[in-house]
Structures are given as C-alpha cells and as structure tokens.
Short mmCIF file of N, CA and C in Angstrom, two decimals:
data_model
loop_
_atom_site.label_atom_id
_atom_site.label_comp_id
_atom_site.label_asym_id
_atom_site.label_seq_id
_atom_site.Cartn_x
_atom_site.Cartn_y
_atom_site.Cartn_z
N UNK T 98 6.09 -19.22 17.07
CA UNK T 98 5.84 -18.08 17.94
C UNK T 98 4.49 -17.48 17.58
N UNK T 99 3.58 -17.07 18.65
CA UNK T 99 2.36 -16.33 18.17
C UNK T 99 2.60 -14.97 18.25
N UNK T 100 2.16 -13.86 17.04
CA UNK T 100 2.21 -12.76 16.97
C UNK T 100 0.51 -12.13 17.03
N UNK T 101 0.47 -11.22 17.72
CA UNK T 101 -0.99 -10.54 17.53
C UNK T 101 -0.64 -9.65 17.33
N UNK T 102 -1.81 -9.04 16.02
CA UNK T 102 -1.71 -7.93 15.38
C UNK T 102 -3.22 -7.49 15.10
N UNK T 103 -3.47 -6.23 14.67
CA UNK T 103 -4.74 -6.00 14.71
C UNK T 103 -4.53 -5.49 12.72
N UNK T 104 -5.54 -6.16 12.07
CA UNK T 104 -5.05 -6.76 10.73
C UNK T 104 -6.74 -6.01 10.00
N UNK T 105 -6.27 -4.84 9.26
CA UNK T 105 -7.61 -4.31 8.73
C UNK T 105 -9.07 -4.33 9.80
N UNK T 106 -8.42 -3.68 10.77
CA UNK T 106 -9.33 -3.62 11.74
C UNK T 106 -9.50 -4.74 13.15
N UNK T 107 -9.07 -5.89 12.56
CA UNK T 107 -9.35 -6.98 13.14
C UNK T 107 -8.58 -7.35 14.30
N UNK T 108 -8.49 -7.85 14.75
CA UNK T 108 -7.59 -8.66 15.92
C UNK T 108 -7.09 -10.16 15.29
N UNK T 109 -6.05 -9.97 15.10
CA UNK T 109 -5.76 -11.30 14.63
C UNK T 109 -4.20 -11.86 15.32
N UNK T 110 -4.48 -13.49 15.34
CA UNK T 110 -2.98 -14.24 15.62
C UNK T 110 -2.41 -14.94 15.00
N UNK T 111 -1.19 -15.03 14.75
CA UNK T 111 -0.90 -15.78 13.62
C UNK T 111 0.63 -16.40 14.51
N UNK T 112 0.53 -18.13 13.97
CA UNK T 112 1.48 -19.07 14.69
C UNK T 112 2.14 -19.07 13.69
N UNK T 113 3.58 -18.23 13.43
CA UNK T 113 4.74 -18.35 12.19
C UNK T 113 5.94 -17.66 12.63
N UNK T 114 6.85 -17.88 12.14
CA UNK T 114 8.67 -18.12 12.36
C UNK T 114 8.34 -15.88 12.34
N UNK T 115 8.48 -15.76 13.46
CA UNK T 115 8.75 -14.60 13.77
C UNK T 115 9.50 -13.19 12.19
N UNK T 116 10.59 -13.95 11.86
CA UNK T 116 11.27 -13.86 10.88
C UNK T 116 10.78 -13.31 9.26
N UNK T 117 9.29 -14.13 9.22
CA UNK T 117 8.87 -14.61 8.31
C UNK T 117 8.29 -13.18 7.42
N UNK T 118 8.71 -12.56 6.59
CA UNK T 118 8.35 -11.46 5.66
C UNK T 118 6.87 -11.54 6.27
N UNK T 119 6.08 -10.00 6.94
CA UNK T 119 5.15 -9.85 6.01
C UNK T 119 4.21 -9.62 5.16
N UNK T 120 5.19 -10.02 4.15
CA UNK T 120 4.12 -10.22 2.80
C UNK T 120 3.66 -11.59 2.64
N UNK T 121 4.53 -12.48 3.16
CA UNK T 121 4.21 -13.84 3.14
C UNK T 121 2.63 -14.41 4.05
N UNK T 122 2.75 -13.67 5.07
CA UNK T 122 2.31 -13.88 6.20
C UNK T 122 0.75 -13.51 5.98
N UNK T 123 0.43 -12.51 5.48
CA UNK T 123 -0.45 -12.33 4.65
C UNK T 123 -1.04 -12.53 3.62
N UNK T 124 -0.02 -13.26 2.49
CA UNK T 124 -0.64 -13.52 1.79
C UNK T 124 -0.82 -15.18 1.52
N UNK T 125 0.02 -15.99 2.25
CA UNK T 125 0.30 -17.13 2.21
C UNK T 125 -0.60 -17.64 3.32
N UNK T 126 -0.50 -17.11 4.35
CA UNK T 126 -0.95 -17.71 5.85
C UNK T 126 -2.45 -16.93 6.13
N UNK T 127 -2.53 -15.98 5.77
CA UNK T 127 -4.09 -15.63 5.60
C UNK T 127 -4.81 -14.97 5.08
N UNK T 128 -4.57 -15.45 3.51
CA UNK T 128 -4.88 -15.38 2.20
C UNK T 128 -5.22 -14.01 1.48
N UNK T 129 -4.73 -12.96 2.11
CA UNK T 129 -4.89 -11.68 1.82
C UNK T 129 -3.84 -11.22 0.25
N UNK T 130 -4.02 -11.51 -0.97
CA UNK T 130 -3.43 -11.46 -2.34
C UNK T 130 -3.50 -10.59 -2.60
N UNK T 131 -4.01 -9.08 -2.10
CA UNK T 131 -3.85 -7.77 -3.21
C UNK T 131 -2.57 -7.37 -3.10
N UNK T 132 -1.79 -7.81 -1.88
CA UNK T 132 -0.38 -6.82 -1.77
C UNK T 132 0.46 -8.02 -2.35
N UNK T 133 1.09 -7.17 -3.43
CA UNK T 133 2.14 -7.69 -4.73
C UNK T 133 3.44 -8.25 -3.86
N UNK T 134 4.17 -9.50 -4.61
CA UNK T 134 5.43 -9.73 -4.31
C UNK T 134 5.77 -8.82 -6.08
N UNK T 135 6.88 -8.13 -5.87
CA UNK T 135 7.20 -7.84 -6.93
C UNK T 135 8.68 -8.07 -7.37
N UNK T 136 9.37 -7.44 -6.13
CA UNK T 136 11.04 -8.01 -5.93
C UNK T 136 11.39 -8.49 -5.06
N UNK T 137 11.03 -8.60 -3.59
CA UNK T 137 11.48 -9.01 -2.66
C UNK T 137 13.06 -8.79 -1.88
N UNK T 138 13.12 -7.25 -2.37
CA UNK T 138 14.30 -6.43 -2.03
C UNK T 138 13.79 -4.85 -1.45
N UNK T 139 12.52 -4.94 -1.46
CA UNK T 139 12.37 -3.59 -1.27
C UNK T 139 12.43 -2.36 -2.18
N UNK T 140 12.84 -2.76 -3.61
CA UNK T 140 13.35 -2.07 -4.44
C UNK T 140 12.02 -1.26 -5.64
N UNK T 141 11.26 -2.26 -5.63
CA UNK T 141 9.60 -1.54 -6.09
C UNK T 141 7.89 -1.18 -5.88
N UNK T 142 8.07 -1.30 -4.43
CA UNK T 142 7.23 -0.77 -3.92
C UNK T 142 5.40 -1.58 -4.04
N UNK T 143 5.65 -2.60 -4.98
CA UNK T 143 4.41 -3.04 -5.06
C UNK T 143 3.85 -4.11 -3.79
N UNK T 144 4.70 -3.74 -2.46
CA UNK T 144 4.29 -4.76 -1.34
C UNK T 144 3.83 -3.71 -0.41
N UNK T 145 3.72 -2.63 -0.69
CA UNK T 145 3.65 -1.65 0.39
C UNK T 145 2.06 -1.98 1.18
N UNK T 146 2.13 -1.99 2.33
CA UNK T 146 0.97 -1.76 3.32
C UNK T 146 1.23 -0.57 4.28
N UNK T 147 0.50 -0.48 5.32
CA UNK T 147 0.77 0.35 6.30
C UNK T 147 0.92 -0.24 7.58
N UNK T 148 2.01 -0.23 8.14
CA UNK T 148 2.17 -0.38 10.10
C UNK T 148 1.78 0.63 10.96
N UNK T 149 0.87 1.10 11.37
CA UNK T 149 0.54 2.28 12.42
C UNK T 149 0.34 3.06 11.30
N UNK T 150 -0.23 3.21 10.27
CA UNK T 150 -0.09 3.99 9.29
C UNK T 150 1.07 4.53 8.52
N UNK T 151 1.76 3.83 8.58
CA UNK T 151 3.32 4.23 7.40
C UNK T 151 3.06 3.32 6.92
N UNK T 152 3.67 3.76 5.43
CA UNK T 152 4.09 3.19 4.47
C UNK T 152 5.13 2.09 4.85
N UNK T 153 4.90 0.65 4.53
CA UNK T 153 6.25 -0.24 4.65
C UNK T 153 5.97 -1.25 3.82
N UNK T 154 7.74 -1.69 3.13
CA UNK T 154 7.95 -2.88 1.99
C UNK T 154 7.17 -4.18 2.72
N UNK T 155 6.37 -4.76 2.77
CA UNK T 155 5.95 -6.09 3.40
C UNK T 155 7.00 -7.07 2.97
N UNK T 156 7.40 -6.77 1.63
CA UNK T 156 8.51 -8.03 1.40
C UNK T 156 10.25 -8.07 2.24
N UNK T 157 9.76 -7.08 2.93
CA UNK T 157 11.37 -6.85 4.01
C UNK T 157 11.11 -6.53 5.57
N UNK T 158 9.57 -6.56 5.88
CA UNK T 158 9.41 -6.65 6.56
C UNK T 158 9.24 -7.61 7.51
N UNK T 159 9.82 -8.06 8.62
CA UNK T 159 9.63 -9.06 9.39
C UNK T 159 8.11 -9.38 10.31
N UNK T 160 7.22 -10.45 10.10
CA UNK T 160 5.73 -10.15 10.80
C UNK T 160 6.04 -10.06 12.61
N UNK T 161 7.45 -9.85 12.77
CA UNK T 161 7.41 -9.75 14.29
C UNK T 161 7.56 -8.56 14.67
N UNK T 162 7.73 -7.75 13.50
CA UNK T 162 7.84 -6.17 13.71
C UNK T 162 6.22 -5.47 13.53
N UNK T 163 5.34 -6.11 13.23
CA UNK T 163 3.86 -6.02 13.46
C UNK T 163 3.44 -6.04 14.32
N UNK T 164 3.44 -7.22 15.24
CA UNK T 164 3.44 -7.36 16.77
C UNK T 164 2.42 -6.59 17.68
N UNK T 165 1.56 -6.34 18.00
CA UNK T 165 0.92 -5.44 18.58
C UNK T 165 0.57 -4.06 17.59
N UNK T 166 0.78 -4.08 15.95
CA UNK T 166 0.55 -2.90 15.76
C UNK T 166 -0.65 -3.41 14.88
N UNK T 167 -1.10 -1.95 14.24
CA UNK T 167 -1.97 -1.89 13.34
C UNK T 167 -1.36 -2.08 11.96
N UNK T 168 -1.85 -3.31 10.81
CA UNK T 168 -1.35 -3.50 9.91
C UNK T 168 -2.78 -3.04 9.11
N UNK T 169 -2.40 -2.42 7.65
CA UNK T 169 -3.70 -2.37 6.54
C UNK T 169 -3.10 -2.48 5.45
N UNK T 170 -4.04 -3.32 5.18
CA UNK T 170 -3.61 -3.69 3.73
C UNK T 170 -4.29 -3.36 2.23
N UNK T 171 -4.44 -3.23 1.36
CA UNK T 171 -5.35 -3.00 0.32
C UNK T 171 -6.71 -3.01 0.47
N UNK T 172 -6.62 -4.63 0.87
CA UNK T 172 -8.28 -5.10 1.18
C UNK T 172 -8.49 -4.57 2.32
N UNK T 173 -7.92 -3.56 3.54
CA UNK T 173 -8.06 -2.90 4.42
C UNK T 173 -8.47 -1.36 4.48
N UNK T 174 -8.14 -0.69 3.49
CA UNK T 174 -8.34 0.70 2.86
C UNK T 174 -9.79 1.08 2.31
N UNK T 175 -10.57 0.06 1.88
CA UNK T 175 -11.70 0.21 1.63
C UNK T 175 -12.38 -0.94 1.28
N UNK T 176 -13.47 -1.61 2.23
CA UNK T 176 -14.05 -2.73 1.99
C UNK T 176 -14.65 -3.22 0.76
N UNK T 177 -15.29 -2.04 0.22
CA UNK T 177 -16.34 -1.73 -0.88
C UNK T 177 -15.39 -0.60 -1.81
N UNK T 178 -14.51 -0.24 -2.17
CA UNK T 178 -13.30 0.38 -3.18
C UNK T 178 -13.95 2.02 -3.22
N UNK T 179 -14.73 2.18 -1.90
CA UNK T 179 -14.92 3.91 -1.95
C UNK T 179 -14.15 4.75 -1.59
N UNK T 180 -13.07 4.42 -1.01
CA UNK T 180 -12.01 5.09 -0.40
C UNK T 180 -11.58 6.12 -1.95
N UNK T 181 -11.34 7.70 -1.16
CA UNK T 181 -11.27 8.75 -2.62
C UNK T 181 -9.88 8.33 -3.49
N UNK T 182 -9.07 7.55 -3.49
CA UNK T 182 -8.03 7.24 -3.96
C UNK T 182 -8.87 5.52 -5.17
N UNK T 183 -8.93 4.84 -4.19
CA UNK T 183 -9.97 3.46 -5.20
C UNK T 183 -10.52 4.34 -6.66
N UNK T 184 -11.37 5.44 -6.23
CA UNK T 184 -12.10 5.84 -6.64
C UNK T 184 -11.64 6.52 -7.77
N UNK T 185 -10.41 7.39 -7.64
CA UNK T 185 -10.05 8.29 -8.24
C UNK T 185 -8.93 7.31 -9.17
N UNK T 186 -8.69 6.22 -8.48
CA UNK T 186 -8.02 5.37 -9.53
C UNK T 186 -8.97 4.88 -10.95
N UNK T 187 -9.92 4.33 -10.16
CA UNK T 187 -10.89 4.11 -11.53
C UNK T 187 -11.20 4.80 -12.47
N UNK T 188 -12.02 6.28 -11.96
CA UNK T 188 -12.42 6.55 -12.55
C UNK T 188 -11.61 7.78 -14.00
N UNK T 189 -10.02 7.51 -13.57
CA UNK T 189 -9.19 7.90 -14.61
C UNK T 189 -8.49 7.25 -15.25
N UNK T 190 -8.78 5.62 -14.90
CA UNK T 190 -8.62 4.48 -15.55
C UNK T 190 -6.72 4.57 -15.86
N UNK T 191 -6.46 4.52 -14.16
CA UNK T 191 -5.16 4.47 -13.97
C UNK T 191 -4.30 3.29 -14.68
N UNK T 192 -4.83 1.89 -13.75
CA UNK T 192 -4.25 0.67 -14.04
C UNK T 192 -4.12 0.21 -15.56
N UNK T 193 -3.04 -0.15 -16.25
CA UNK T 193 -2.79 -0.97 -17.22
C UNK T 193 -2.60 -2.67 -16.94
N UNK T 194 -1.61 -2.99 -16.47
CA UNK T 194 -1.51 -4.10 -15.86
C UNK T 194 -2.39 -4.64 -14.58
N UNK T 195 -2.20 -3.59 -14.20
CA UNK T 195 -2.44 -3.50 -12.37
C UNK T 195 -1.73 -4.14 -11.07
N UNK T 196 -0.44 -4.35 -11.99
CA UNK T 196 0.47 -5.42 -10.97
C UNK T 196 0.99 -4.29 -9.38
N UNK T 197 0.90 -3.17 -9.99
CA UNK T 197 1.61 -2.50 -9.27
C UNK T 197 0.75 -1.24 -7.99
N UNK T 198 -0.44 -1.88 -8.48
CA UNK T 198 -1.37 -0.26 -8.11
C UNK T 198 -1.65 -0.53 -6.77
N UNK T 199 -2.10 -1.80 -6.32
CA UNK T 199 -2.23 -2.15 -4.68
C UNK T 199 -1.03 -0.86 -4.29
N UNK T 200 -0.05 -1.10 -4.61
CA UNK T 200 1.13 -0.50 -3.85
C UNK T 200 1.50 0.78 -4.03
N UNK T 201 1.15 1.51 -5.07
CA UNK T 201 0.48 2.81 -5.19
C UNK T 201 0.12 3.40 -4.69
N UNK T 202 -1.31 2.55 -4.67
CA UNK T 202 -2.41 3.38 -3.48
C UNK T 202 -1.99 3.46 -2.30
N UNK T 203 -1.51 2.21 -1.73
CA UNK T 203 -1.15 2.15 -0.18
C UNK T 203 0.03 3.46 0.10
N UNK T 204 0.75 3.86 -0.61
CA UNK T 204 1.37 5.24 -0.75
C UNK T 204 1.08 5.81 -1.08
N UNK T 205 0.18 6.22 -1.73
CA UNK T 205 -0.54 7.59 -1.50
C UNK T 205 -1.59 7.72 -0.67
N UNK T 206 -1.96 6.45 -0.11
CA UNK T 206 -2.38 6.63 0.97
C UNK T 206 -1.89 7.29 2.37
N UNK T 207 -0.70 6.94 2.12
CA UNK T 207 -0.19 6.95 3.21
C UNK T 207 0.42 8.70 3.28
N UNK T 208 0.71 9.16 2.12
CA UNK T 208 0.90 10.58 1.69
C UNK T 208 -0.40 11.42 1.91
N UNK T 209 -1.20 10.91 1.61
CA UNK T 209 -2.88 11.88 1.89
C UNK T 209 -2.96 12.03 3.30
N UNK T 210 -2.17 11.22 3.69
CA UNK T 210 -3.09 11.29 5.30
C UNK T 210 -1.96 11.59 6.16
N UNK T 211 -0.70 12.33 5.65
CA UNK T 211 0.17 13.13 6.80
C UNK T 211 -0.34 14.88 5.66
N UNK T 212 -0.20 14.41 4.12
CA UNK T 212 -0.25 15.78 3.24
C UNK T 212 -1.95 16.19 2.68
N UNK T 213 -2.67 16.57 3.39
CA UNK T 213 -4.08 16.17 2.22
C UNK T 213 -3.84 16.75 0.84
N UNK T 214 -3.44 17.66 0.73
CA UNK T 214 -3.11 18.39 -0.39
C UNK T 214 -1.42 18.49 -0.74
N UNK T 215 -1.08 17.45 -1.10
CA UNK T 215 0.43 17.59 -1.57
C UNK T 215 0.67 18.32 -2.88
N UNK T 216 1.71 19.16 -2.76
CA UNK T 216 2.35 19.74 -4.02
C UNK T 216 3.08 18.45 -5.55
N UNK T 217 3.45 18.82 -6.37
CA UNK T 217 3.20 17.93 -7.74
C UNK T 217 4.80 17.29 -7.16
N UNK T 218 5.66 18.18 -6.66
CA UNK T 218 7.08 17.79 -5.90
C UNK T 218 6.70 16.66 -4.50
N UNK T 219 5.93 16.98 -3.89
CA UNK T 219 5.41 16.19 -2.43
C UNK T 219 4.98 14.88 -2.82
N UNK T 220 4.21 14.99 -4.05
CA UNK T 220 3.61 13.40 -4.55
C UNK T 220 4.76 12.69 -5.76
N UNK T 221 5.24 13.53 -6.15
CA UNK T 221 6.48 12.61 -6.93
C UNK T 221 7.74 12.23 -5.58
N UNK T 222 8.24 13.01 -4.95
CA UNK T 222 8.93 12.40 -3.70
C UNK T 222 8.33 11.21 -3.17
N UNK T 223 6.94 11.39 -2.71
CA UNK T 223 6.80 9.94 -1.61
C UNK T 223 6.46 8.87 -2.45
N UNK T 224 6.35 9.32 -4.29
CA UNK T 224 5.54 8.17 -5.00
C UNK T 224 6.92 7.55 -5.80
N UNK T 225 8.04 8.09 -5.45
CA UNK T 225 9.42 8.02 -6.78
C UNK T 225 9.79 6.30 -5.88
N UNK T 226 9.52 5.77 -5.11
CA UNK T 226 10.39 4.36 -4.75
C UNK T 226 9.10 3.49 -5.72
N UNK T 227 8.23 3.92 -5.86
CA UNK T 227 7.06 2.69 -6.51
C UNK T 227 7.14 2.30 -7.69
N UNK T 228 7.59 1.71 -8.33
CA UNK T 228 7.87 1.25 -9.70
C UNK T 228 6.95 0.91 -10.39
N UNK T 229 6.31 1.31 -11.89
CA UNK T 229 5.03 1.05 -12.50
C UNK T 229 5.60 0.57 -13.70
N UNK T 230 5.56 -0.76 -13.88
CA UNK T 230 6.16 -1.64 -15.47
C UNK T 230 5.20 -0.80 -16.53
N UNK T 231 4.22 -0.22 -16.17
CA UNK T 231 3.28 0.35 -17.46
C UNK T 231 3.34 2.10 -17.80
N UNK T 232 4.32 2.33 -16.86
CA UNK T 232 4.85 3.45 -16.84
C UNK T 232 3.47 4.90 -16.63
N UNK T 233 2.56 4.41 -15.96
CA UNK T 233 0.99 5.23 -15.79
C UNK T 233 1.60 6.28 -14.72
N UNK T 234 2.41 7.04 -14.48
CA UNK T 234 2.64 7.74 -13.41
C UNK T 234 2.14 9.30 -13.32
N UNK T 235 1.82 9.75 -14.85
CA UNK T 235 1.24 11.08 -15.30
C UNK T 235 -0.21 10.60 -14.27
N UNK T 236 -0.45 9.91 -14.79
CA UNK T 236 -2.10 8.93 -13.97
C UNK T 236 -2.42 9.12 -13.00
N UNK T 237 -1.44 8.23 -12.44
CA UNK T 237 -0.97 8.18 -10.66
C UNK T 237 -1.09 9.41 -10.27
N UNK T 238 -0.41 10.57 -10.64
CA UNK T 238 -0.54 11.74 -10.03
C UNK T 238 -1.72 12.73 -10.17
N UNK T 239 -2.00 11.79 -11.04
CA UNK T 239 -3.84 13.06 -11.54
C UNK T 239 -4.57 12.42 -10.69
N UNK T 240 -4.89 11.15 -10.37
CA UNK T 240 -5.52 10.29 -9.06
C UNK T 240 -5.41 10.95 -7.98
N UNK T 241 -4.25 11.38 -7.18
CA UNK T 241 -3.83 11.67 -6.36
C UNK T 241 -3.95 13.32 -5.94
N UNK T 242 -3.96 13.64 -6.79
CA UNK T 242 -4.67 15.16 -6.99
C UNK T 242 -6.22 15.05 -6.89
N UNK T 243 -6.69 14.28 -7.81
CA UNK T 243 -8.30 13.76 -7.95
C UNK T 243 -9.02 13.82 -6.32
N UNK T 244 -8.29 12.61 -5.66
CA UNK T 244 -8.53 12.28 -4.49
C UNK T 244 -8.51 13.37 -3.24
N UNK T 245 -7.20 14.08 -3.61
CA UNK T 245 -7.07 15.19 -2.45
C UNK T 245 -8.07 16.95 -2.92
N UNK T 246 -9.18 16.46 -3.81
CA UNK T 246 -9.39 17.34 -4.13
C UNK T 246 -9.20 18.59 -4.85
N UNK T 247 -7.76 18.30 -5.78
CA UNK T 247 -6.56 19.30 -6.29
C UNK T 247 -6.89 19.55 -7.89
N UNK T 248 -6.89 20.66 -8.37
CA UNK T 248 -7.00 20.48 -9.99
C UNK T 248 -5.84 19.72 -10.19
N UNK T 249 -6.93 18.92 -11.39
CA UNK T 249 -5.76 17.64 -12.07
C UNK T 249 -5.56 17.81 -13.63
N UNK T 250 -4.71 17.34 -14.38
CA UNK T 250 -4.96 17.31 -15.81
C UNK T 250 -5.66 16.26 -16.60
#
C-alpha cells in the first residue's frame, strides 16, 4: 500500500504493509536512526516523534495512521541542533548514555509548544511516561526550563 506523508517537512511516499510500526518505517525503510526502539510496548518513551505535532510512541504506532499527516522526527526538530531544547540539552550536558534523549526532546517538544513556560508539575506530568536508564531527569528539567526561558538550577 502507498502512504503519503509529509516527513520533516518533506513530502514523502512510502510502499509498506500499512500495519507496519512507525518506528520501523522510518528507521528501517528510510533510514532516519535518531528515534530509539527501546521497548516496543509503548512503555518508555524513547520512540516518541510528533503526528500533527503530538507527541506519539512510533513503536505502536501504525505508518497508516500518518497518512496525510505531518510526521517530525528528531532529525526534523532542528537541521543544524539550534532548536532551544538541542541547545539547552548540550549545553547542561544532559545526556549520559543518550539512548533515551531523542525521545525526551521530542516531548518536551511537544510540551513547549502547547506550554511555553510550564510549571516544575506541567514538565514532570508530560515528561513522567519517558524513561531515562541514566536516571538525568533533575537535567531534563533544568533543559526544559533553560529552553522555555525559566530560572533553572
């Protein structure tokens, strides 16, 4: 089945089993690797992209539920890593592993841009499904403050 989707700006088509996660679809079929398989249950957040701008698991997502929408992905958020979140990740030297931060960002992305200024409750709510094996979440939230302009610690 062909699906068109408009893919980090782009217009794109892709010939695959309707069905098909994706995370697969992206990262298998057109080679886009920053968004994590992590569980493939939905359960830690490191697949997150955006559909129309929400937050969604790519690993439970079906690529036929894309279909005409806007998908972004990591490598979609900022070509060149200036986006104030990239930025604010670095430069507080969030990542330990980094298995998990694609999927991070893509949620707090996705939190900046309904909340610009979320409360310390607003960013632990939309950030509590994302699971960080390195446990950086004090981090995560000083980033996220960083980014929205907020005193951070």
């Amino acid at each position: 089945m062909s699906i068109h989707l408009k893919l980090n700006g782009t217009e794109r088509e892709l010939e695959v089993d309707p069905e098909m996660p994706l995370l697969w679809a992206l990262r298998d079929v057109l080679g886009l690797t920053g968004t994590k398989y992590g569980c493939g249950q939905a359960l830690c957040g490191a697949c997150v992209v955006h559909l129309d701008g929400e937050a969604v698991r790519a690993c439970v997502t079906p690529v036929s539920r894309a279909a005409g929408r806007h998908v972004t992905t990591i490598e979609g958020l900022s070509a060149d890593g200036s986006h104030p979140l990239q930025k604010a990740w670095v430069e507080l030297a969030v990542p330990q592993c980094g298995f998990c931060q694609s999927g991070q960002i893509m949620t707090a992305a996705a939190l900046l841009a309904k909340k610009p200024q979320p409360s310390d409750g607003e960013i632990d709510r939309s950030m509590s499904g994302n699971l960080c094996r390195c446990g950086t979440y004090t981090r995560i939230r000083c980033a996220i403050k960083k980014a929205a302009g907020l005193p951070h610690e």
